[in-house]
Short mmCIF file of C-alpha atoms (C1' of nucleotides) in Angstrom, two decimals:
data_model
loop_
_atom_site.label_atom_id
_atom_site.label_comp_id
_atom_site.label_asym_id
_atom_site.label_seq_id
_atom_site.Cartn_x
_atom_site.Cartn_y
_atom_site.Cartn_z
CA MET A 1 63.84 23.53 213.56
CA VAL A 2 64.28 25.48 216.74
CA ASP A 3 60.64 25.10 217.65
CA ASP A 4 60.84 21.34 217.52
CA ASP A 5 63.55 21.50 220.09
CA ARG A 6 61.34 23.28 222.60
CA VAL A 7 58.61 20.68 222.09
CA PHE A 8 60.98 17.74 222.51
CA LYS A 9 62.49 19.28 225.61
CA ALA A 10 59.04 20.00 227.04
CA LEU A 11 58.05 16.38 226.51
CA ALA A 12 61.20 15.09 228.17
CA ASP A 13 59.93 15.56 231.72
CA PRO A 14 57.53 12.98 233.21
CA THR A 15 55.68 15.57 235.30
CA ARG A 16 54.99 17.62 232.20
CA ARG A 17 53.73 14.58 230.34
CA LEU A 18 51.47 13.87 233.31
CA LEU A 19 50.12 17.42 233.14
CA LEU A 20 49.36 16.92 229.47
CA ASP A 21 47.57 13.70 230.34
CA LEU A 22 45.50 15.50 232.96
CA LEU A 23 44.56 18.20 230.49
CA PHE A 24 43.81 15.55 227.93
CA ALA A 25 41.34 13.96 230.34
CA ARG A 26 39.71 17.28 231.11
CA GLU A 27 40.63 20.65 229.72
CA GLY A 28 40.20 24.12 231.14
CA ARG A 29 41.75 23.38 234.51
CA THR A 30 43.28 25.96 236.78
CA LEU A 31 46.76 25.87 238.25
CA THR A 32 45.41 25.07 241.72
CA GLU A 33 43.33 22.25 240.33
CA LEU A 34 46.33 20.73 238.57
CA GLU A 35 48.51 21.18 241.61
CA SER A 36 46.13 19.03 243.67
CA GLU A 37 46.75 16.06 241.35
CA VAL A 38 50.51 16.17 241.59
CA THR A 39 52.88 15.73 244.51
CA MET A 40 54.60 19.03 243.96
CA SER A 41 54.26 22.58 245.15
CA ARG A 42 52.23 25.10 243.19
CA PHE A 43 55.43 26.79 242.08
CA GLY A 44 56.83 23.68 240.54
CA VAL A 45 53.62 23.04 238.64
CA ALA A 46 53.52 26.66 237.48
CA LYS A 47 57.05 26.35 236.12
CA HIS A 48 56.20 23.19 234.22
CA LEU A 49 53.08 24.79 232.80
CA LYS A 50 55.15 27.72 231.65
CA VAL A 51 57.51 25.40 229.79
CA LEU A 52 54.55 23.66 228.18
CA GLU A 53 53.04 26.99 227.24
CA GLU A 54 56.26 28.27 225.70
CA ALA A 55 56.45 25.09 223.65
CA GLY A 56 52.91 25.74 222.45
CA LEU A 57 51.63 22.51 223.96
CA VAL A 58 49.35 24.35 226.33
CA VAL A 59 47.38 27.51 225.75
CA THR A 60 45.74 29.53 228.48
CA ARG A 61 42.81 31.78 228.98
CA ARG A 62 42.36 34.13 231.87
CA SER A 63 39.03 34.12 233.65
CA GLY A 64 38.97 36.55 236.53
CA ARG A 65 41.69 35.57 238.93
CA GLU A 66 41.86 32.09 237.48
CA LYS A 67 43.98 30.90 234.60
CA LEU A 68 42.46 28.12 232.56
CA HIS A 69 44.76 25.69 230.79
CA PHE A 70 43.98 23.97 227.52
CA LEU A 71 45.82 21.31 225.65
CA ASN A 72 47.09 22.16 222.19
CA PRO A 73 47.94 19.00 220.26
CA VAL A 74 49.22 20.86 217.20
CA PRO A 75 52.94 20.81 218.11
CA ILE A 76 52.77 17.08 218.80
CA ARG A 77 51.07 16.64 215.48
CA LEU A 78 53.85 18.61 213.81
CA ILE A 79 56.74 16.64 215.22
CA HIS A 80 54.74 13.54 214.45
CA ASP A 81 54.35 14.55 210.82
CA ARG A 82 57.81 15.84 210.11
CA TRP A 83 59.93 13.72 212.36
CA ILE A 84 58.41 10.58 213.79
CA ASP A 85 56.72 9.40 210.63
CA LYS A 86 60.12 9.17 209.04
CA TYR A 87 61.27 6.59 211.56
CA THR A 88 58.10 4.57 211.83
CA GLU A 89 56.48 4.36 208.42
CA ARG A 90 59.26 2.92 206.35
CA HIS A 91 62.03 0.38 206.47
CA VAL A 92 60.37 -2.75 207.63
CA THR A 93 62.97 -4.56 205.58
CA ALA A 94 65.81 -2.61 207.17
CA LEU A 95 64.56 -3.77 210.54
CA VAL A 96 64.59 -7.37 209.43
CA ASP A 97 68.10 -6.91 208.06
CA LEU A 98 69.25 -5.59 211.40
CA LYS A 99 67.71 -8.49 213.24
CA THR A 100 69.50 -10.87 210.90
CA ALA A 101 72.79 -9.05 211.37
CA LEU A 102 72.50 -9.34 215.14
CA GLU A 103 71.64 -13.02 214.97
CA ASP A 104 74.80 -13.62 212.99
CA GLU A 105 76.84 -12.56 215.97
CA PRO A 106 78.73 -15.28 217.83
CA MET B 1 56.39 3.69 231.76
CA VAL B 2 59.95 4.12 232.85
CA ASP B 3 61.25 3.09 229.46
CA ASP B 4 59.29 5.79 227.71
CA ASP B 5 61.05 8.29 229.89
CA ARG B 6 64.48 7.24 228.67
CA VAL B 7 63.34 7.51 225.07
CA PHE B 8 61.81 10.95 225.54
CA LYS B 9 64.91 12.18 227.34
CA ALA B 10 67.14 10.74 224.64
CA LEU B 11 65.15 12.56 221.98
CA ALA B 12 65.33 15.85 223.86
CA ASP B 13 68.84 16.72 222.71
CA PRO B 14 69.36 18.15 219.21
CA THR B 15 72.76 16.49 218.77
CA ARG B 16 71.24 13.12 219.50
CA ARG B 17 68.46 13.73 217.01
CA LEU B 18 71.10 14.66 214.47
CA LEU B 19 72.93 11.41 215.16
CA LEU B 20 69.71 9.51 214.56
CA ASP B 21 69.28 11.40 211.31
CA LEU B 22 72.79 10.46 210.25
CA LEU B 23 72.16 6.82 211.04
CA PHE B 24 68.85 7.02 209.26
CA ALA B 25 70.66 8.20 206.13
CA ARG B 26 73.24 5.45 206.39
CA GLU B 27 73.48 2.79 209.03
CA GLY B 28 76.43 0.85 210.32
CA ARG B 29 78.64 3.86 210.96
CA THR B 30 81.49 3.93 213.42
CA LEU B 31 82.01 6.43 216.20
CA THR B 32 84.86 8.14 214.34
CA GLU B 33 82.74 8.40 211.24
CA LEU B 34 79.90 10.02 213.15
CA GLU B 35 82.29 12.32 214.99
CA SER B 36 83.47 13.76 211.69
CA GLU B 37 79.95 14.98 210.89
CA VAL B 38 79.46 16.85 214.13
CA THR B 39 81.25 19.81 215.67
CA MET B 40 82.03 18.02 218.89
CA SER B 41 84.81 15.94 220.32
CA ARG B 42 84.77 12.17 220.04
CA PHE B 43 84.01 11.93 223.74
CA GLY B 44 80.89 14.02 223.47
CA VAL B 45 79.62 11.95 220.57
CA ALA B 46 80.39 8.72 222.45
CA LYS B 47 78.37 9.95 225.41
CA HIS B 48 75.40 10.79 223.24
CA LEU B 49 75.58 7.42 221.51
CA LYS B 50 75.59 5.73 224.88
CA VAL B 51 72.40 7.57 225.86
CA LEU B 52 70.79 6.56 222.59
CA GLU B 53 71.88 2.97 223.08
CA GLU B 54 70.52 2.82 226.62
CA ALA B 55 67.22 4.13 225.34
CA GLY B 56 67.20 1.37 222.76
CA LEU B 57 67.22 3.82 219.87
CA VAL B 58 70.59 2.63 218.65
CA VAL B 59 71.99 -0.88 218.63
CA THR B 60 75.62 -1.70 218.04
CA ARG B 61 77.72 -4.46 216.67
CA ARG B 62 81.39 -4.86 217.26
CA SER B 63 83.58 -5.54 214.28
CA GLY B 64 87.23 -5.81 215.23
CA ARG B 65 88.27 -2.56 216.79
CA GLU B 66 85.31 -0.74 215.30
CA LYS B 67 81.86 -0.36 216.75
CA LEU B 68 79.10 -0.18 214.19
CA HIS B 69 75.96 1.74 215.04
CA PHE B 70 72.50 0.92 213.76
CA LEU B 71 69.26 2.75 214.13
CA ASN B 72 66.45 0.98 215.94
CA PRO B 73 63.12 2.66 215.23
CA VAL B 74 61.13 0.37 217.55
CA PRO B 75 61.14 2.65 220.62
CA ILE B 76 59.98 5.58 218.52
CA ARG B 77 57.25 3.39 217.12
CA LEU B 78 56.23 2.46 220.66
CA ILE B 79 55.92 5.99 222.01
CA HIS B 80 54.17 6.82 218.78
CA ASP B 81 51.63 4.07 219.28
CA ARG B 82 50.93 4.43 222.96
CA TRP B 83 51.42 8.11 223.49
CA ILE B 84 51.48 10.35 220.46
CA ASP B 85 48.55 8.77 218.67
CA LYS B 86 46.39 9.74 221.57
CA TYR B 87 47.08 13.41 221.00
CA THR B 88 46.98 13.46 217.24
CA GLU B 89 44.33 11.07 216.07
CA ARG B 90 41.29 12.37 217.87
CA HIS B 91 39.64 15.58 218.92
CA VAL B 92 39.50 17.62 215.81
CA THR B 93 36.34 19.10 217.23
CA ALA B 94 38.01 19.87 220.56
CA LEU B 95 40.59 21.85 218.63
CA VAL B 96 37.92 23.84 216.87
CA ASP B 97 36.21 24.47 220.22
CA LEU B 98 39.44 25.80 221.63
CA LYS B 99 39.96 28.09 218.67
CA THR B 100 36.44 29.42 219.12
CA ALA B 101 36.99 29.93 222.84
CA LEU B 102 40.12 31.93 222.18
CA GLU B 103 38.43 34.06 219.56
CA ASP B 104 35.75 34.95 222.09
CA GLU B 105 38.37 36.70 224.18
CA PRO B 106 38.26 40.52 224.25
"C1'" DA C 1 37.20 47.72 253.89
"C1'" DA C 2 39.20 43.46 255.31
"C1'" DG C 3 40.25 38.93 254.65
"C1'" DT C 4 40.80 35.18 251.50
"C1'" DT C 5 41.92 33.09 247.27
"C1'" DA C 6 44.51 32.56 242.59
"C1'" DG C 7 48.38 33.41 240.58
"C1'" DG C 8 53.26 35.70 239.39
"C1'" DT C 9 58.35 36.81 240.39
"C1'" DG C 10 63.00 36.51 241.69
"C1'" DA C 11 66.34 34.50 244.80
"C1'" DC C 12 68.19 30.47 245.86
"C1'" DC C 13 69.84 25.55 245.99
"C1'" DA C 14 70.82 20.72 244.60
"C1'" DA C 15 71.07 17.59 241.08
"C1'" DA C 16 71.56 16.34 236.39
"C1'" DA C 17 73.25 17.12 231.78
"C1'" DG C 18 76.59 18.44 228.33
"C1'" DG C 19 81.17 18.72 227.24
"C1'" DT C 20 86.39 18.17 227.42
"C1'" DC C 21 90.72 15.94 228.71
"C1'" DA C 22 94.38 12.54 230.30
"C1'" DC C 23 94.97 8.06 230.27
"C1'" DA C 24 94.11 3.03 229.39
"C1'" DT C 25 92.79 -1.06 226.50
"C1'" DG C 26 92.41 -3.67 222.53
"C1'" DT C 27 93.21 -4.37 217.47
"C1'" DC C 28 95.19 -3.94 213.03
"C1'" DA C 29 99.27 -3.41 209.84
"C1'" DA C 30 104.08 -3.31 208.51
"C1'" DT D 1 106.91 -6.13 217.87
"C1'" DT D 2 106.24 -1.60 217.25
"C1'" DG D 3 103.35 1.97 216.02
"C1'" DA D 4 99.08 3.73 214.63
"C1'" DC D 5 94.17 3.52 215.09
"C1'" DA D 6 89.30 2.83 217.39
"C1'" DT D 7 87.22 3.01 221.34
"C1'" DG D 8 86.37 3.05 226.67
"C1'" DT D 9 86.75 5.25 231.44
"C1'" DG D 10 86.83 8.37 235.12
"C1'" DA D 11 87.89 12.97 236.70
"C1'" DC D 12 86.56 17.35 236.16
"C1'" DC D 13 84.07 21.68 235.01
"C1'" DT D 14 80.17 24.61 233.51
"C1'" DT D 15 75.51 25.24 232.38
"C1'" DT D 16 70.81 23.85 232.65
"C1'" DT D 17 67.02 22.03 235.01
"C1'" DG D 18 63.80 20.93 238.69
"C1'" DG D 19 62.19 22.36 242.80
"C1'" DT D 20 61.18 25.33 247.01
"C1'" DC D 21 60.34 29.61 249.44
"C1'" DA D 22 59.35 34.58 250.74
"C1'" DC D 23 57.02 38.06 249.02
"C1'" DC D 24 53.94 40.57 245.77
"C1'" DT D 25 49.66 41.79 242.99
"C1'" DA D 26 45.02 41.11 241.54
"C1'" DA D 27 40.37 39.65 242.23
"C1'" DC D 28 36.53 37.72 244.64
"C1'" DT D 29 33.62 37.54 249.14
"C1'" DT D 30 31.27 39.23 252.98
#
DNA sequence: AAGTTAGGTGACCAAAAGGTCACATGTCAA
DNA sequence: TTGACATGTGACCTTTTGGTCACCTAACTT
């Protein structure tokens, strides 16, 4: 899925994950507000927010001259459901087998 | 967490996710075997496998001149538990609130 | 109306990432 | 022991990414 790729790439940057954390703690923040919590210029933050928005992880609402940012957990939910589940919910036995295989090494 | 960062970055590339899928389908494959399933030179695949290994997503075992690759789902489980859960398990109401807020827009 | 505040754009740069290749090492097989 | 096979390494190149800045528009304030 092409969309998944954008989400994974958006999540790959620590600053962007921090921005998501900030929005998780309190939604509806403006760019300036977010900038003040990060050691980066406004332009850098704006770029990161754009990436998050294009990945669908953040949605925005304009209010006068301000732009309010909201977290959208749906894309994370989607990659969770159709990708991560696969690797985490099954194969406890496979894991044990691997451990055994490694322990057999000299 | 610094380790999380390596995992997220490792997951950001579609070729690497494909390699994980291939190992998920059948573990213990060699580099040459994996190379044959991907439109990329052996060197490219080797680089990707190294990234996956350094992120802990793949573990290897040497067998003669071959290097066998195994999937390790533990790091995915970890980011699932301490990061993704946070965004997916709660806040159904927050989501509804957001939807309402957006619908109020002109 | 004038100044201030919030945000957007495009140019620009440095660093990192993705990919290939020539070459080198180690291992198996005849 | 010779040749083929599996993999590792470092140089190298191109594209992408992360970040800043100068400059612009739009909206609030007084």
